[in-house]
mmCIF file of C-alpha atoms in Angstrom:
data_model
loop_
_atom_site.group_PDB
_atom_site.id
_atom_site.type_symbol
_atom_site.label_atom_id
_atom_site.label_comp_id
_atom_site.label_asym_id
_atom_site.label_seq_id
_atom_site.Cartn_x
_atom_site.Cartn_y
_atom_site.Cartn_z
ATOM 1 C CA UNK A 372 85.655 92.530 89.431
ATOM 2 C CA UNK A 373 88.482 94.944 88.516
ATOM 3 C CA UNK A 374 91.187 95.434 91.127
ATOM 4 C CA UNK A 375 91.650 98.724 92.916
ATOM 5 C CA UNK A 376 94.239 101.008 91.344
ATOM 6 C CA UNK A 377 96.252 103.017 93.874
ATOM 7 C CA UNK A 378 98.680 105.843 93.050
ATOM 8 C CA UNK A 379 101.344 106.270 95.736
ATOM 9 C CA UNK A 380 103.290 109.511 95.877
ATOM 10 C CA UNK A 381 106.726 108.911 97.378
ATOM 11 C CA UNK A 382 109.146 106.005 97.004
ATOM 12 C CA UNK A 383 110.927 106.060 100.319
ATOM 13 C CA UNK A 384 110.700 103.053 102.573
ATOM 14 C CA UNK A 385 107.134 103.980 103.598
ATOM 15 C CA UNK A 386 105.813 104.496 100.065
ATOM 16 C CA UNK A 387 107.494 101.405 98.632
ATOM 17 C CA UNK A 388 106.398 99.203 101.536
ATOM 18 C CA UNK A 389 102.840 100.490 101.215
ATOM 19 C CA UNK A 390 102.919 99.629 97.512
ATOM 20 C CA UNK A 391 104.292 96.182 98.364
ATOM 21 C CA UNK A 392 101.527 95.651 100.940
ATOM 22 C CA UNK A 393 98.790 96.724 98.532
ATOM 23 C CA UNK A 394 100.171 94.540 95.738
ATOM 24 C CA UNK A 395 100.167 91.563 98.103
ATOM 25 C CA UNK A 396 96.457 92.225 98.656
ATOM 26 C CA UNK A 397 95.668 92.207 94.950
ATOM 27 C CA UNK A 398 95.680 95.944 94.226
ATOM 28 C CA UNK A 399 97.282 97.570 91.199
ATOM 29 C CA UNK A 400 99.792 100.285 92.122
ATOM 30 C CA UNK A 401 101.646 103.167 90.515
ATOM 31 C CA UNK A 402 104.461 104.690 92.568
ATOM 32 C CA UNK A 403 105.444 108.250 91.664
ATOM 33 C CA UNK A 404 108.869 109.592 92.652
ATOM 34 C CA UNK A 405 111.679 111.162 90.600
ATOM 35 C CA UNK A 406 114.447 109.606 92.698
ATOM 36 C CA UNK A 407 113.288 106.565 94.701
ATOM 37 C CA UNK A 408 114.855 106.032 98.092
ATOM 38 C CA UNK A 409 117.025 109.152 98.092
ATOM 39 C CA UNK A 410 115.272 111.093 100.847
ATOM 40 C CA UNK A 411 115.240 110.382 104.584
ATOM 41 C CA UNK A 412 115.338 106.618 103.910
ATOM 42 C CA UNK A 413 118.783 107.034 102.345
ATOM 43 C CA UNK A 414 120.277 108.303 105.590
ATOM 44 C CA UNK A 415 118.408 106.163 108.120
ATOM 45 C CA UNK A 416 120.467 103.782 110.240
ATOM 46 C CA UNK A 417 117.649 101.247 110.556
ATOM 47 C CA UNK A 418 117.683 100.602 114.293
ATOM 48 C CA UNK A 419 114.630 98.578 115.314
ATOM 49 C CA UNK A 420 114.924 99.663 118.905
ATOM 50 C CA UNK A 421 111.642 100.382 120.699
ATOM 51 C CA UNK A 422 113.261 99.702 124.081
ATOM 52 C CA UNK A 423 116.376 101.811 123.541
ATOM 53 C CA UNK A 424 114.288 104.607 121.947
ATOM 54 C CA UNK A 425 112.113 104.943 125.046
ATOM 55 C CA UNK A 426 111.493 108.505 126.259
ATOM 56 C CA UNK A 427 109.110 110.003 128.797
ATOM 57 C CA UNK A 428 105.685 111.243 127.763
ATOM 58 C CA UNK A 429 105.226 109.096 124.649
ATOM 59 C CA UNK A 430 103.390 106.024 125.900
ATOM 60 C CA UNK A 431 101.163 105.451 122.885
ATOM 61 C CA UNK A 432 104.050 106.055 120.476
ATOM 62 C CA UNK A 433 106.116 103.366 122.172
ATOM 63 C CA UNK A 434 103.171 101.003 121.984
ATOM 64 C CA UNK A 435 103.160 101.567 118.222
ATOM 65 C CA UNK A 436 106.935 101.084 118.018
ATOM 66 C CA UNK A 437 106.740 97.826 119.941
ATOM 67 C CA UNK A 438 103.834 96.522 117.851
ATOM 68 C CA UNK A 439 105.616 97.371 114.598
ATOM 69 C CA UNK A 440 108.854 95.781 115.798
ATOM 70 C CA UNK A 441 107.022 92.523 116.440
ATOM 71 C CA UNK A 442 105.895 92.505 112.795
ATOM 72 C CA UNK A 443 109.392 92.863 111.386
ATOM 73 C CA UNK A 444 110.415 89.184 111.100
ATOM 74 C CA UNK A 445 107.263 88.404 109.105
ATOM 75 C CA UNK A 446 107.702 91.583 107.050
ATOM 76 C CA UNK A 447 111.224 90.517 106.064
ATOM 77 C CA UNK A 448 110.084 86.974 105.265
ATOM 78 C CA UNK A 449 107.300 88.260 103.028
ATOM 79 C CA UNK A 450 109.723 90.426 101.081
ATOM 80 C CA UNK A 451 112.079 87.493 100.599
ATOM 81 C CA UNK A 452 109.277 85.184 99.494
ATOM 82 C CA UNK A 453 107.933 87.701 96.968
ATOM 83 C CA UNK A 454 111.252 88.896 95.542
ATOM 84 C CA UNK A 455 113.742 86.097 96.159
ATOM 85 C CA UNK A 456 115.992 88.605 97.938
ATOM 86 C CA UNK A 457 116.341 89.058 101.668
ATOM 87 C CA UNK A 458 116.828 92.490 103.263
ATOM 88 C CA UNK A 459 119.886 92.893 105.489
ATOM 89 C CA UNK A 460 118.134 92.170 108.774
ATOM 90 C CA UNK A 461 120.175 91.338 111.886
ATOM 91 C CA UNK A 462 118.640 90.206 115.143
ATOM 92 C CA UNK A 463 121.462 91.577 117.254
ATOM 93 C CA UNK A 464 120.683 93.193 120.594
ATOM 94 C CA UNK A 465 121.337 96.811 121.524
ATOM 95 C CA UNK A 466 123.712 97.941 124.263
ATOM 96 C CA UNK A 467 122.913 101.333 125.753
ATOM 97 C CA UNK A 468 126.161 102.573 127.284
ATOM 98 C CA UNK A 469 126.839 105.382 129.746
ATOM 99 C CA UNK A 470 130.208 106.989 129.100
ATOM 100 C CA UNK A 471 130.708 108.599 132.509
ATOM 101 C CA UNK A 472 129.271 108.327 136.038
ATOM 102 C CA UNK A 473 127.190 111.446 135.367
ATOM 103 C CA UNK A 474 125.545 109.644 132.446
ATOM 104 C CA UNK A 475 124.422 106.745 134.638
ATOM 105 C CA UNK A 476 121.444 108.785 135.823
ATOM 106 C CA UNK A 477 120.128 108.873 132.268
ATOM 107 C CA UNK A 478 120.713 105.122 132.040
ATOM 108 C CA UNK A 479 118.774 104.506 135.263
ATOM 109 C CA UNK A 480 115.928 106.701 134.014
ATOM 110 C CA UNK A 481 115.833 104.658 130.819
ATOM 111 C CA UNK A 482 115.627 101.372 132.712
ATOM 112 C CA UNK A 483 112.834 102.682 134.919
ATOM 113 C CA UNK A 484 110.833 103.843 131.932
ATOM 114 C CA UNK A 485 111.453 100.614 130.015
ATOM 115 C CA UNK A 486 110.182 98.633 132.988
ATOM 116 C CA UNK A 487 107.075 100.808 133.241
ATOM 117 C CA UNK A 488 106.313 100.254 129.551
ATOM 118 C CA UNK A 489 106.922 96.514 129.643
ATOM 119 C CA UNK A 490 110.130 96.442 127.585
ATOM 120 C CA UNK A 491 112.932 94.050 128.452
ATOM 121 C CA UNK A 492 116.180 95.582 129.715
ATOM 122 C CA UNK A 493 119.123 93.913 131.455
ATOM 123 C CA UNK A 494 121.391 96.135 133.553
ATOM 124 C CA UNK A 495 125.080 95.289 133.077
ATOM 125 C CA UNK A 496 128.202 96.198 134.987
ATOM 126 C CA UNK A 497 130.879 97.821 132.817
ATOM 127 C CA UNK A 498 132.974 94.629 132.941
ATOM 128 C CA UNK A 499 130.025 92.538 131.692
ATOM 129 C CA UNK A 500 129.364 94.982 128.864
ATOM 130 C CA UNK A 501 133.014 94.815 127.806
ATOM 131 C CA UNK A 502 132.898 91.042 127.801
ATOM 132 C CA UNK A 503 130.068 91.276 125.284
ATOM 133 C CA UNK A 504 131.821 94.014 123.316
ATOM 134 C CA UNK A 505 135.588 94.122 123.912
ATOM 135 C CA UNK A 506 135.889 97.244 121.740
ATOM 136 C CA UNK A 507 134.085 99.344 124.349
ATOM 137 C CA UNK A 508 136.260 101.808 126.242
ATOM 138 C CA UNK A 509 137.755 100.515 129.481
ATOM 139 C CA UNK A 510 136.291 103.390 131.511
ATOM 140 C CA UNK A 511 132.596 103.217 130.550
ATOM 141 C CA UNK A 512 130.299 103.715 133.531
ATOM 142 C CA UNK A 513 127.553 101.173 132.861
ATOM 143 C CA UNK A 514 125.288 99.614 130.260
ATOM 144 C CA UNK A 515 121.861 98.156 129.575
ATOM 145 C CA UNK A 516 121.230 95.295 127.148
ATOM 146 C CA UNK A 517 117.984 95.436 125.164
ATOM 147 C CA UNK A 518 117.706 91.928 123.739
ATOM 148 C CA UNK A 519 114.581 92.599 121.672
ATOM 149 C CA UNK A 520 116.067 95.511 119.722
ATOM 150 C CA UNK A 521 117.330 94.578 116.248
ATOM 151 C CA UNK A 522 118.358 96.368 113.062
ATOM 152 C CA UNK A 523 117.752 96.425 109.337
ATOM 153 C CA UNK A 524 119.559 98.194 106.509
ATOM 154 C CA UNK A 525 116.870 100.479 105.015
ATOM 155 C CA UNK A 526 118.852 100.810 101.802
ATOM 156 C CA UNK A 527 118.540 97.073 101.235
ATOM 157 C CA UNK A 528 114.758 97.240 101.728
ATOM 158 C CA UNK A 529 114.431 100.178 99.332
ATOM 159 C CA UNK A 530 116.725 98.571 96.754
ATOM 160 C CA UNK A 531 114.824 95.275 96.793
ATOM 161 C CA UNK A 532 111.353 96.820 96.727
ATOM 162 C CA UNK A 533 112.247 99.388 94.059
ATOM 163 C CA UNK A 534 113.532 96.569 91.870
ATOM 164 C CA UNK A 535 110.456 94.471 92.556
ATOM 165 C CA UNK A 536 108.151 97.391 91.697
ATOM 166 C CA UNK A 537 110.237 98.802 88.844
ATOM 167 C CA UNK A 538 107.513 98.268 86.229
ATOM 168 C CA UNK A 539 105.127 100.279 88.434
ATOM 169 C CA UNK A 540 107.474 103.224 89.094
ATOM 170 C CA UNK A 541 106.941 106.595 87.449
ATOM 171 C CA UNK A 542 110.220 108.457 87.896
ATOM 172 C CA UNK A 543 108.786 111.958 87.832
ATOM 173 C CA UNK A 544 107.744 114.420 90.517
ATOM 174 C CA UNK A 545 104.103 114.513 91.531
ATOM 175 C CA UNK A 546 103.134 118.166 91.191
ATOM 176 C CA UNK A 547 99.374 118.250 91.792
ATOM 177 C CA UNK A 548 96.480 116.271 93.235
ATOM 178 C CA UNK A 549 93.366 116.425 91.089
ATOM 179 C CA UNK A 550 89.852 116.123 92.460
ATOM 180 C CA UNK A 551 86.546 115.024 91.028
ATOM 181 C CA UNK A 552 83.301 115.485 92.954
ATOM 182 C CA UNK A 553 85.240 116.466 96.080
ATOM 183 C CA UNK A 554 87.519 113.427 96.141
ATOM 184 C CA UNK A 555 91.106 113.016 94.970
ATOM 185 C CA UNK A 556 91.086 110.864 91.841
ATOM 186 C CA UNK A 557 94.283 111.636 89.921
ATOM 187 C CA UNK A 558 97.860 112.903 90.127
ATOM 188 C CA UNK A 559 99.540 115.274 87.691
ATOM 189 C CA UNK A 560 103.269 114.631 87.218
ATOM 190 C CA UNK A 561 106.041 117.015 86.229
ATOM 191 C CA UNK A 562 105.722 116.122 82.550
ATOM 192 C CA UNK A 563 101.992 116.900 82.582
ATOM 193 C CA UNK A 564 100.961 113.247 82.657
ATOM 194 C CA UNK A 565 97.664 112.560 84.438
ATOM 195 C CA UNK A 566 97.605 109.326 86.449
ATOM 196 C CA UNK A 567 94.044 108.333 87.288
ATOM 197 C CA UNK A 568 93.514 106.243 90.415
ATOM 198 C CA UNK A 569 90.741 104.856 92.580
ATOM 199 C CA UNK A 570 92.785 105.880 95.619
ATOM 200 C CA UNK A 571 95.861 108.046 96.182
ATOM 201 C CA UNK A 572 98.337 107.611 99.046
ATOM 202 C CA UNK A 573 100.410 110.689 99.877
ATOM 203 C CA UNK A 574 103.695 109.394 101.334
ATOM 204 C CA UNK A 575 106.019 112.120 100.103
ATOM 205 C CA UNK A 576 107.556 113.110 103.429
ATOM 206 C CA UNK A 577 108.326 116.811 103.273
ATOM 207 C CA UNK A 578 107.690 117.005 99.517
ATOM 208 C CA UNK A 579 105.192 119.648 98.443
ATOM 209 C CA UNK A 580 102.336 118.695 96.116
ATOM 210 C CA UNK A 581 99.766 121.248 94.965
ATOM 211 C CA UNK A 582 96.266 120.432 96.137
ATOM 212 C CA UNK A 583 97.525 118.608 99.233
ATOM 213 C CA UNK A 584 96.746 119.832 102.729
ATOM 214 C CA UNK A 585 99.146 122.067 104.581
ATOM 215 C CA UNK A 586 100.536 119.650 107.122
ATOM 216 C CA UNK A 587 102.043 120.255 110.578
ATOM 217 C CA UNK A 588 105.463 119.023 109.480
ATOM 218 C CA UNK A 589 108.913 120.469 110.000
ATOM 219 C CA UNK A 590 112.304 119.343 108.666
ATOM 220 C CA UNK A 591 114.518 117.803 111.353
ATOM 221 C CA UNK A 592 117.973 117.391 109.835
ATOM 222 C CA UNK A 593 120.348 114.606 110.731
ATOM 223 C CA UNK A 594 124.041 114.211 109.855
ATOM 224 C CA UNK A 595 125.202 110.602 109.626
ATOM 225 C CA UNK A 596 128.443 108.720 108.852
ATOM 226 C CA UNK A 597 129.089 105.416 107.195
ATOM 227 C CA UNK A 598 132.455 103.937 108.159
ATOM 228 C CA UNK A 599 134.347 100.863 107.054
ATOM 229 C CA UNK A 600 135.720 98.875 109.954
ATOM 230 C CA UNK A 601 139.344 97.737 110.050
ATOM 231 C CA UNK A 602 140.264 94.403 108.518
ATOM 232 C CA UNK A 603 139.848 91.351 110.699
ATOM 233 C CA UNK A 604 136.984 90.548 113.079
ATOM 234 C CA UNK A 605 134.108 93.066 113.168
ATOM 235 C CA UNK A 606 134.666 95.953 115.537
ATOM 236 C CA UNK A 607 131.198 95.494 117.082
ATOM 237 C CA UNK A 608 128.555 92.766 117.178
ATOM 238 C CA UNK A 609 125.828 94.695 118.991
ATOM 239 C CA UNK A 610 124.301 98.021 118.116
ATOM 240 C CA UNK A 611 125.780 100.486 120.616
ATOM 241 C CA UNK A 612 123.737 103.485 121.687
ATOM 242 C CA UNK A 613 125.759 105.815 123.845
ATOM 243 C CA UNK A 614 125.046 108.563 126.336
ATOM 244 C CA UNK A 615 128.027 110.916 126.440
ATOM 245 C CA UNK A 616 127.612 114.078 128.528
ATOM 246 C CA UNK A 617 123.877 113.424 128.102
ATOM 247 C CA UNK A 618 124.276 113.533 124.302
ATOM 248 C CA UNK A 619 123.035 110.517 122.315
ATOM 249 C CA UNK A 620 125.218 108.748 119.773
ATOM 250 C CA UNK A 621 124.946 105.354 118.107
ATOM 251 C CA UNK A 622 127.056 102.850 116.188
ATOM 252 C CA UNK A 623 125.246 100.244 114.094
ATOM 253 C CA UNK A 624 127.384 97.366 112.765
ATOM 254 C CA UNK A 625 126.472 95.906 109.383
ATOM 255 C CA UNK A 626 127.096 92.351 108.249
ATOM 256 C CA UNK A 627 129.816 93.498 105.822
ATOM 257 C CA UNK A 628 131.926 94.998 108.620
ATOM 258 C CA UNK A 629 130.852 98.581 108.010
ATOM 259 C CA UNK A 630 129.354 100.834 110.687
ATOM 260 C CA UNK A 631 126.684 103.525 110.673
ATOM 261 C CA UNK A 632 127.498 106.353 113.066
ATOM 262 C CA UNK A 633 124.895 108.946 113.911
ATOM 263 C CA UNK A 634 123.047 111.022 114.213
ATOM 264 C CA UNK A 635 122.592 114.677 114.876
ATOM 265 C CA UNK A 636 119.185 116.307 115.258
ATOM 266 C CA UNK A 637 118.974 119.931 114.219
ATOM 267 C CA UNK A 638 116.325 122.330 112.944
ATOM 268 C CA UNK A 639 118.525 125.002 111.442
ATOM 269 C CA UNK A 640 117.223 124.688 107.880
ATOM 270 C CA UNK A 641 120.685 123.806 106.552
ATOM 271 C CA UNK A 642 120.516 120.905 104.082
ATOM 272 C CA UNK A 643 124.303 120.494 103.967
ATOM 273 C CA UNK A 644 126.390 118.374 106.319
ATOM 274 C CA UNK A 645 127.312 120.329 109.451
ATOM 275 C CA UNK A 646 131.015 120.074 110.327
ATOM 276 C CA UNK A 647 130.467 120.861 113.999
ATOM 277 C CA UNK A 648 127.943 118.062 114.320
ATOM 278 C CA UNK A 649 130.310 115.690 112.520
ATOM 279 C CA UNK A 650 133.086 116.480 114.984
ATOM 280 C CA UNK A 651 130.777 116.035 117.963
ATOM 281 C CA UNK A 652 129.505 112.664 116.752
ATOM 282 C CA UNK A 653 132.997 111.365 116.048
ATOM 283 C CA UNK A 654 134.330 112.560 119.383
ATOM 284 C CA UNK A 655 131.449 111.007 121.344
ATOM 285 C CA UNK A 656 131.708 107.736 119.427
ATOM 286 C CA UNK A 657 135.485 107.611 120.009
ATOM 287 C CA UNK A 658 134.830 108.088 123.716
ATOM 288 C CA UNK A 659 132.753 104.890 123.730
ATOM 289 C CA UNK A 660 134.571 102.824 121.089
ATOM 290 C CA UNK A 661 138.171 104.055 120.695
ATOM 291 C CA UNK A 662 138.780 101.686 117.776
ATOM 292 C CA UNK A 663 136.684 103.780 115.382
ATOM 293 C CA UNK A 664 139.832 105.856 114.763
ATOM 294 C CA UNK A 665 141.071 102.882 112.726
ATOM 295 C CA UNK A 666 138.015 102.931 110.455
ATOM 296 C CA UNK A 667 137.931 104.523 107.024
ATOM 297 C CA UNK A 668 135.256 106.924 105.835
ATOM 298 C CA UNK A 669 132.735 105.653 103.299
ATOM 299 C CA UNK A 670 130.180 108.470 103.357
ATOM 300 C CA UNK A 671 128.840 111.471 105.235
ATOM 301 C CA UNK A 672 125.368 112.716 104.370
ATOM 302 C CA UNK A 673 122.579 114.825 105.816
ATOM 303 C CA UNK A 674 118.846 114.398 105.270
ATOM 304 C CA UNK A 675 115.692 115.972 106.642
ATOM 305 C CA UNK A 676 113.215 113.831 108.541
ATOM 306 C CA UNK A 677 109.537 114.918 108.504
ATOM 307 C CA UNK A 678 108.805 115.753 112.144
ATOM 308 C CA UNK A 679 105.430 116.400 113.788
ATOM 309 C CA UNK A 680 104.635 118.324 117.001
ATOM 310 C CA UNK A 681 104.054 115.138 119.022
ATOM 311 C CA UNK A 682 106.552 112.869 117.183
ATOM 312 C CA UNK A 683 103.758 110.575 116.013
ATOM 313 C CA UNK A 684 103.164 110.088 112.279
ATOM 314 C CA UNK A 685 100.201 111.339 110.271
ATOM 315 C CA UNK A 686 98.312 108.365 108.847
ATOM 316 C CA UNK A 687 94.659 108.749 107.955
ATOM 317 C CA UNK A 688 92.028 109.427 105.340
ATOM 318 C CA UNK A 689 91.730 113.037 104.153
ATOM 319 C CA UNK A 690 88.974 112.592 101.571
ATOM 320 C CA UNK A 691 87.179 109.754 99.816
ATOM 321 C CA UNK A 692 90.128 109.279 97.472
ATOM 322 C CA UNK A 693 93.146 110.386 99.521
ATOM 323 C CA UNK A 694 95.046 108.646 102.329
ATOM 324 C CA UNK A 695 97.964 110.360 104.084
ATOM 325 C CA UNK A 696 101.029 108.503 105.406
ATOM 326 C CA UNK A 697 103.886 110.781 106.472
ATOM 327 C CA UNK A 698 105.474 112.520 109.461
ATOM 328 C CA UNK A 699 107.357 109.469 110.753
ATOM 329 C CA UNK A 700 110.277 111.579 111.999
ATOM 330 C CA UNK A 701 113.184 109.368 113.175
ATOM 331 C CA UNK A 702 110.900 106.331 113.557
ATOM 332 C CA UNK A 703 110.087 105.775 109.883
ATOM 333 C CA UNK A 704 112.039 102.555 109.440
ATOM 334 C CA UNK A 705 110.818 100.984 112.668
ATOM 335 C CA UNK A 706 107.201 101.962 111.943
ATOM 336 C CA UNK A 707 107.270 100.712 108.343
ATOM 337 C CA UNK A 708 105.352 97.443 108.899
ATOM 338 C CA UNK A 709 102.752 99.283 110.986
ATOM 339 C CA UNK A 710 102.420 102.286 108.668
ATOM 340 C CA UNK A 711 102.231 100.296 105.440
ATOM 341 C CA UNK A 712 99.575 97.941 106.817
ATOM 342 C CA UNK A 713 97.494 100.785 108.268
ATOM 343 C CA UNK A 714 97.601 102.784 105.031
ATOM 344 C CA UNK A 715 96.587 99.672 103.066
ATOM 345 C CA UNK A 716 93.688 99.058 105.457
ATOM 346 C CA UNK A 717 92.513 102.651 104.991
ATOM 347 C CA UNK A 718 92.785 102.385 101.206
ATOM 348 C CA UNK A 719 90.697 99.217 101.200
ATOM 349 C CA UNK A 720 88.186 100.443 103.760
ATOM 350 C CA UNK A 721 89.141 97.762 106.282
ATOM 351 C CA UNK A 722 88.731 98.429 110.014
ATOM 352 C CA UNK A 723 92.150 99.082 111.600
ATOM 353 C CA UNK A 724 93.087 98.828 115.257
ATOM 354 C CA UNK A 725 90.966 101.726 116.524
ATOM 355 C CA UNK A 726 93.358 102.938 119.233
ATOM 356 C CA UNK A 727 96.406 102.803 116.981
ATOM 357 C CA UNK A 728 94.600 104.562 114.121
ATOM 358 C CA UNK A 729 93.383 107.246 116.506
ATOM 359 C CA UNK A 730 96.933 107.829 117.783
ATOM 360 C CA UNK A 731 98.184 108.754 114.300
ATOM 361 C CA UNK A 732 95.019 110.300 112.848
ATOM 362 C CA UNK A 733 95.868 113.651 111.198
ATOM 363 C CA UNK A 734 92.600 115.029 112.597
ATOM 364 C CA UNK A 735 94.237 115.284 116.033
ATOM 365 C CA UNK A 736 95.689 118.603 114.856
ATOM 366 C CA UNK A 737 92.378 120.016 113.642
ATOM 367 C CA UNK A 738 90.466 118.995 116.772
ATOM 368 C CA UNK A 739 93.149 118.243 119.386
ATOM 369 C CA UNK A 740 90.705 118.123 122.323
ATOM 370 C CA UNK A 741 89.218 114.905 120.937
ATOM 371 C CA UNK A 742 92.621 113.306 120.581
ATOM 372 C CA UNK A 743 94.230 113.809 123.995
ATOM 373 C CA UNK A 744 96.196 110.738 125.012
ATOM 374 C CA UNK A 745 95.466 110.172 128.730
ATOM 375 C CA UNK A 746 98.697 108.147 129.071
ATOM 376 C CA UNK A 747 100.921 111.060 128.130
ATOM 377 C CA UNK A 748 103.086 112.274 130.984
ATOM 378 C CA UNK A 749 104.956 115.300 129.840
ATOM 379 C CA UNK A 750 104.601 117.980 127.238
ATOM 380 C CA UNK A 751 105.523 118.787 123.698
ATOM 381 C CA UNK A 752 105.019 121.815 121.543
ATOM 382 C CA UNK A 753 101.391 122.830 121.130
ATOM 383 C CA UNK A 754 99.699 121.159 118.180
ATOM 384 C CA UNK A 755 99.782 123.044 114.916
ATOM 385 C CA UNK A 756 96.540 123.273 112.970
ATOM 386 C CA UNK A 757 96.329 121.378 109.716
ATOM 387 C CA UNK A 758 94.624 123.414 107.033
ATOM 388 C CA UNK A 759 93.193 122.196 103.760
ATOM 389 C CA UNK A 760 94.424 124.052 100.674
ATOM 390 C CA UNK A 761 92.879 122.703 97.506
#
């Protein structure tokens, strides 16, 4: 029996991991992207932090984040076994740090919410936090340790998977979805090449492809730094997520002594790095970890994340030949094991976890009354309708 051939549009961490998952299940894949890994995945810090990411009104989303986080160790092992190369995955905890007494309220709210959702969080006095991380400022107001929050370097995942799948990469833009008998069955590339497929997975983020639905996505831009720590012992061992005048900031230490500092969140349509946001991030980070002034600058970039009205991704079947997997917003790296497995299940016609699939089903924006999450406590922008344009 011939194996299923799947064309995947988009070679970010979601598209490549979906291709990897399908290949591990015996499918043939073709991944279409002119510049693999250079979109939102290029900028992502890679925090695997369902506890530290907790916010009110997103109960089902945090269930998905927690479930995906639990899959990460096996996901990393599978990549290493298949490729002989291990992604840069560190099981270091996260410290959430309040800079000032006024920020402690936000810290207490976080702990309360984490407890309600079943996440582990250990409240620390400032002195205890500084014992764990001596580089923290002497006047921080408090901290919470999230032991189950880890990190991965998304660039290492993309680099390894792109190399592993190199023979299956078509480095061209996908410009059009082609239908036959009402189902998507092929992709036209920028050179005019037609790639036939039994199934197509659309994982192109914000990329536009003719024949695809008009999706309820918006670009949420983030500015992010990569710094090189001073010589000697690493500046930080834990990921540090700060609350400074109620503003979020984070510092993610890598195994090579570098740090990722981020990230802004803006919807101004400006693709370039914003100097004001850079200054704000640096100033807030310096307030928490004064030693960053001794770091050198490796890179500053900005990328757009594909955001949805309710912050949950869009993963579901759109027609008999087309599966959608996009809209991961700032959770794309953390949700990669979940999203890649769900998309592969949909491609193969396997029954997924019904509640999880329902939570990310794109149909929630065409018939939102059927998709109300009774556990939501709090509001977001009204859902935007998803229209089909073929």
